[in-house]
Amino acid sequence: MSRITVTVDGTKYEEEVEPRLLLVHFLRDRLGRTGTPIGCDTSNCGACTVLMDGRSVKSCSVLAVQADGADILTIEGLAGSGGWHPMQRAFHEEHALQCGYCTPGMIMASIDLVQDNPDPSEEEIRSGLEGNLCRCTGYCNIVRAVRKGAQELGAAQ
Amino acid sequence: MTDTLPEAEIGRARRRKEDGRLITGRTLWTDNIQLPGMLYIAFLRSPMAHARITRVDTSAAKTQPGVVAVFSGQDLADEQGSLPCAWPVTEDIVIPDHPPMAVGTVRYVGEAVACVVATDRYKAADALDAIEIDYEPLPAVLDMNEALAEGATPVHEGGNRSFTWQFGTGDVDAAFRDAPVVIERTYVQQRLIPSAMEPRAVVAQTDGDTYTVHSATQIPHVLRVMLAATTGIPEHKLRVVAPDVGGGFGSKLQVTAEEVLALLITKRLGRPVKWTESRSEGNLTVHHGRDQIQRISLAASADGVLRGVKVDLLADMGAYLMLVTPGIPLLGAFMYTGVYKMDAYDFTCTGVFTTKMPTDAYRGAGRPEATYAIERAMDELAHEIGVDPLEIRRRNWIKHEEFPYATAGGLTYDSGNYEAATDRALALFGYDKLRAEQSDRRDRNDSVQLGIGVSTYTEMCGLAPSRVLGSLRYGAGGWEHATVRMLPTGKVEVVTGTSPHGQGHETAWSQIVADALGVPFEDVAVLHGDTASAPRGMDTYGSRSLVVGGIAVLQACEKVKENARQVAAHLLECSPDDLEFTGGAFRVRGTGAAKTIQEVALATFAAHNLPDGFEPQLDAGSTFDPEAFSFPHGTHLCAIEVDTETGESKIRSYVAVDDIGNVVNPLIVEGQVHGGIAQGIAQALYEEAVYDTDGNLLTTTMADYLIPSAADLPDFTTDRTVTPATSNPLGVKGVGEAGTIASTPAVVNAIVDALSPYGIRDVAMPCTPERVWRAIQGGTS
Amino acid sequence: MIPATFEYVRPTTVEEAAQILRNAAGDDVKLLAGGQSLLPLLRLRLAYPAALIDIGRIDELRGVRDEPDHVYIAAMTTHDEVVKSAVVQEQCPLVALATAQVADPAVRHRGTFGGSMAHADPAGDLPAVALALDMTFVVLSADGTREIPAAEFFVDYLETALEPGEILLGAKVPKLGPGWGFHYEKFHRTAQAWAIVGVAAAVKRDNGTISEGRIALTNMGTVPVRAFAAERRLPGVPITNGYGELREAVSVAAEGTDPPTDLHGRPDYRRHLAVVLTERAVRQAAV
């Protein structure tokens, strides 16, 4: 067992974990942070995407011990006292989700994308989200939502 | 009270009520459920496509840390029963015994052979490694034609033919006799993996008397009946809940081994249990879709006017018949005539057993296959007689003034306007300009060729009239139920038998109720997916929810309104006939007197002053059983660039004009069309479940089974034309499958069109770069 | 799915890592970098290491250094850091171009330059780049450091010239000087999918013709392959006046390769692609 300290959505946790424990299972099973779902075994689908020290990672492909000392932001930590994050709002406004299973990862990946590129083109959004699969939407409205979210984030700054 | 009427909710692009929990991670997926004392199940699965189990030793696994129990199929043989097939399509159909865990013989890679029950999911996975099983291999049976050949290894006693089902109208021999043009083609519908983003999961618990099953299912109601029948747990002791469900596309229209076993194990151990599928487990064992070999023949006059169509289908059932496995090809049987007129039609389908994962419903279920075959074959006919693909369709389709039209497929299409949808699509697409560019690229012998694909599809939705299902030997009806409850404060609860998993019923049903009862959209809550709170239902699949379930909601509202009218009349001291209902209030004609429905609800709750003999409640239920199917249709156009050097196909533009009748929520409709098109494109270009010659699935992960990402797909241009359905009071037709049904042939027609100068008339799906390249090289694709 | 159990250590210096590795001699110990290839293998239980030595946090193994005649990329520099490195973009843009096409952004945040090289997947994008640029790998051995030219580093499928106990420290990427153009042409079925074939090309332009070219191929054998036959024909090929001569020159791009068969391509198709994509890569690099 290894002792790790991880901050998740603003709360610091000190836990004993098996080295093989996946970060996503740590979040879900240990901390009860079930907002981050699991969609595959091979880091292809991106459903489990969270921000680790500010950058998107697939939490199914990170060991909890590798996150020792890290600051994790999940979909559950995104909304603040002022309500939904602009990207959450944009996904709602643009009908960018149906079943919603890919949505947490898609939103976290989109926020990461916009950090690097505050005004992405459609093509840049599409390639920037290549690691996040959605089976419901055909992506059209996701692309629109990311543009809208980017604009609102830009306007907010 | 204001006299201005609120804006109609039906037709409004309401943002979804469901979204809040989904975008904040407060969703209740089945795997999120953690219960005190919960145990975790992991399955050991067959590595062999076909083998006898000669030895099972679970003793070492039982001593592993955290292991509470280990079961093999043999251990549960007396109580696990057989997984149900609810659609015995013919009287003499062979329905083999289908134990949830294999006993004696395994028949596909991935079939469950044993399971571990442990205190956490990691320990359960570890203990699987300690189970020893010996197999004696038997020959894999992979090819349908070989499976039917004399001397083939039988997958089950009784051979590899499950059934042969026939249907026909008119004199097809006469239609083909001396026909100036006959087109015969064989198309292969490759096997697909539905790949809902949420893997399956099930949680079962008991208090020793009653049982609750949470499952990532599309069909909590059907599942309850079937679990009761399979396990012997009485139906009234069994509650099934579909919490938030992350997509289905037909794959969760199933009664699975894991659901049955979780229930049996919780019964045995008295503790809550959970099983969550991994994706690689799911690719092996979530039922697959399609997998048919279609032989289609068209007979036509010299100018391409259809006389008749013949279809001979082989449908791969896989190793067993699951819930509606044999019925899937039948759902397409009536659609091979498409939007076209002809004198005669003949359809034969043989269901074949192989040593692969069973097939069953996948988005469109039978109809995409049918549409693909006829739309591809119509292009062949156009090519044969030398006319534009659109022209061949115009010569043959049912004209708008001819509706209702009784087709050679045995259905009566109630409404439609193929001309209008096509005209709109052409305008959006810029057809003539693209044809000019195509011609230019051909002239230049450009290495990138342009192809244009047309698909003028129709489908049957609104599954389904119960009598029709009965005549097709389906085990249940196709009605749907809704209850509408007026709460004391005037808020409304809708209980629906539909079971949404992404479709947005909470939003759309609220819009229907808001208009019908004149209450604010925000004042409506929709309950679903729990047999305790929503006891009656037939669930969600086959584009049926709005067309059947939405109508039940509407009808229940009408009953509530009539109940309320009695109370309002009593309060207003007038005859019910003197009241008109507008803007959420009953108004006495000719006077200003009125009672809002909220006032009536409160008065009914108080029950101080009700008509004599009036039961103090307004609530009402309604069960709607449609008399006919609905028939969405539309025209999809695809422009594709084929790089003849690499074989890569890239969609340049895609236009879809769909006629799905009236629309409750255009935002939801557009989303359904987008997603459907993407899945149809995925079949055309990317996806295929591939088994090797030993029967091992090679596409067990998302690294191998290629689901397109945003980077792989274009934006879609969508629009609608509207000819309302006449089979229901909302005039709606259903939209869940339209995009998937339409798009696959549009894409492949475009590729074949691009390659036409090379003499290529077909490319097998998925049209991979390698296949396209080989076709260009003159080899087999 | 879920990995089997393993021990885990996280040294803070290279020397400490090397010591642990030496002590573990004989055990099945694996170095853990970003884990983006290793973790899926562990989850699918295709690998059962007894212990993982996490070298992902060792500071001295991270970063890009601009040296006089080469760029040094430390092994644990993430793909994302490589792509964004101004030094890499300016001095060895081919590395940035190819790295930007590795997997997807989230994977690039975790996956590392050295991890990809040491994994030595012939379908990976970076090994071919190493070959094309004649990188030199710097390795910590029992008795100090040693250097391994890229041409000798990739030994077989998922196998490198690293000896047990050795740790890849980084790579020296030679500066090619002025006049060079670069391109990485990746052909795959979906954006996420592995390359069916990839071509890393570096081309030196001189007065409207190609004076020198280097070409390496991804997924055309059990190791990345240098297309020497095509390279030999490149000098003198005109850049601007049509591409007939270029096509002729690269027609031998697949010579000496032994490409695999998988779901996405059989060998003859891959050989064909190697030629087509080499032409495109060289053309792009030359403009």
CSV table of C-alpha atoms in Angstrom, one decimal, chain C residues 1 34 50 63 65 77 101 111-112 115 117 150 174 194 202 204 236 247 258 266 269-270 275:
chain,number,residue,atom,x,y,z
C,1,MET,CA,-10.5,-4.1,-16.6
C,34,GLY,CA,3.7,8.4,-18.4
C,50,ALA,CA,6.1,-7.7,-10.3
C,63,GLY,CA,13.0,19.2,-20.3
C,65,ARG,CA,18.0,21.7,-23.9
C,77,THR,CA,9.4,15.2,-21.2
C,101,GLN,CA,0.0,13.5,-34.0
C,111,GLY,CA,2.8,10.2,-22.4
C,112,THR,CA,6.5,10.9,-22.6
C,115,GLY,CA,8.4,6.3,-22.9
C,117,MET,CA,10.9,5.4,-27.7
C,150,ALA,CA,18.8,5.4,-33.3
C,174,PRO,CA,21.2,16.7,-34.3
C,194,TRP,CA,-2.5,3.8,-35.0
C,202,ALA,CA,13.5,15.5,-43.8
C,204,LYS,CA,17.3,19.6,-47.8
C,236,GLY,CA,18.8,16.3,-57.8
C,247,ARG,CA,7.4,9.8,-57.9
C,258,ASP,CA,8.5,-6.4,-44.2
C,266,ARG,CA,-2.0,-6.4,-45.8
C,269,TYR,CA,-1.2,-2.4,-49.5
C,270,ARG,CA,1.2,-1.1,-46.9
C,275,VAL,CA,5.4,4.9,-51.7
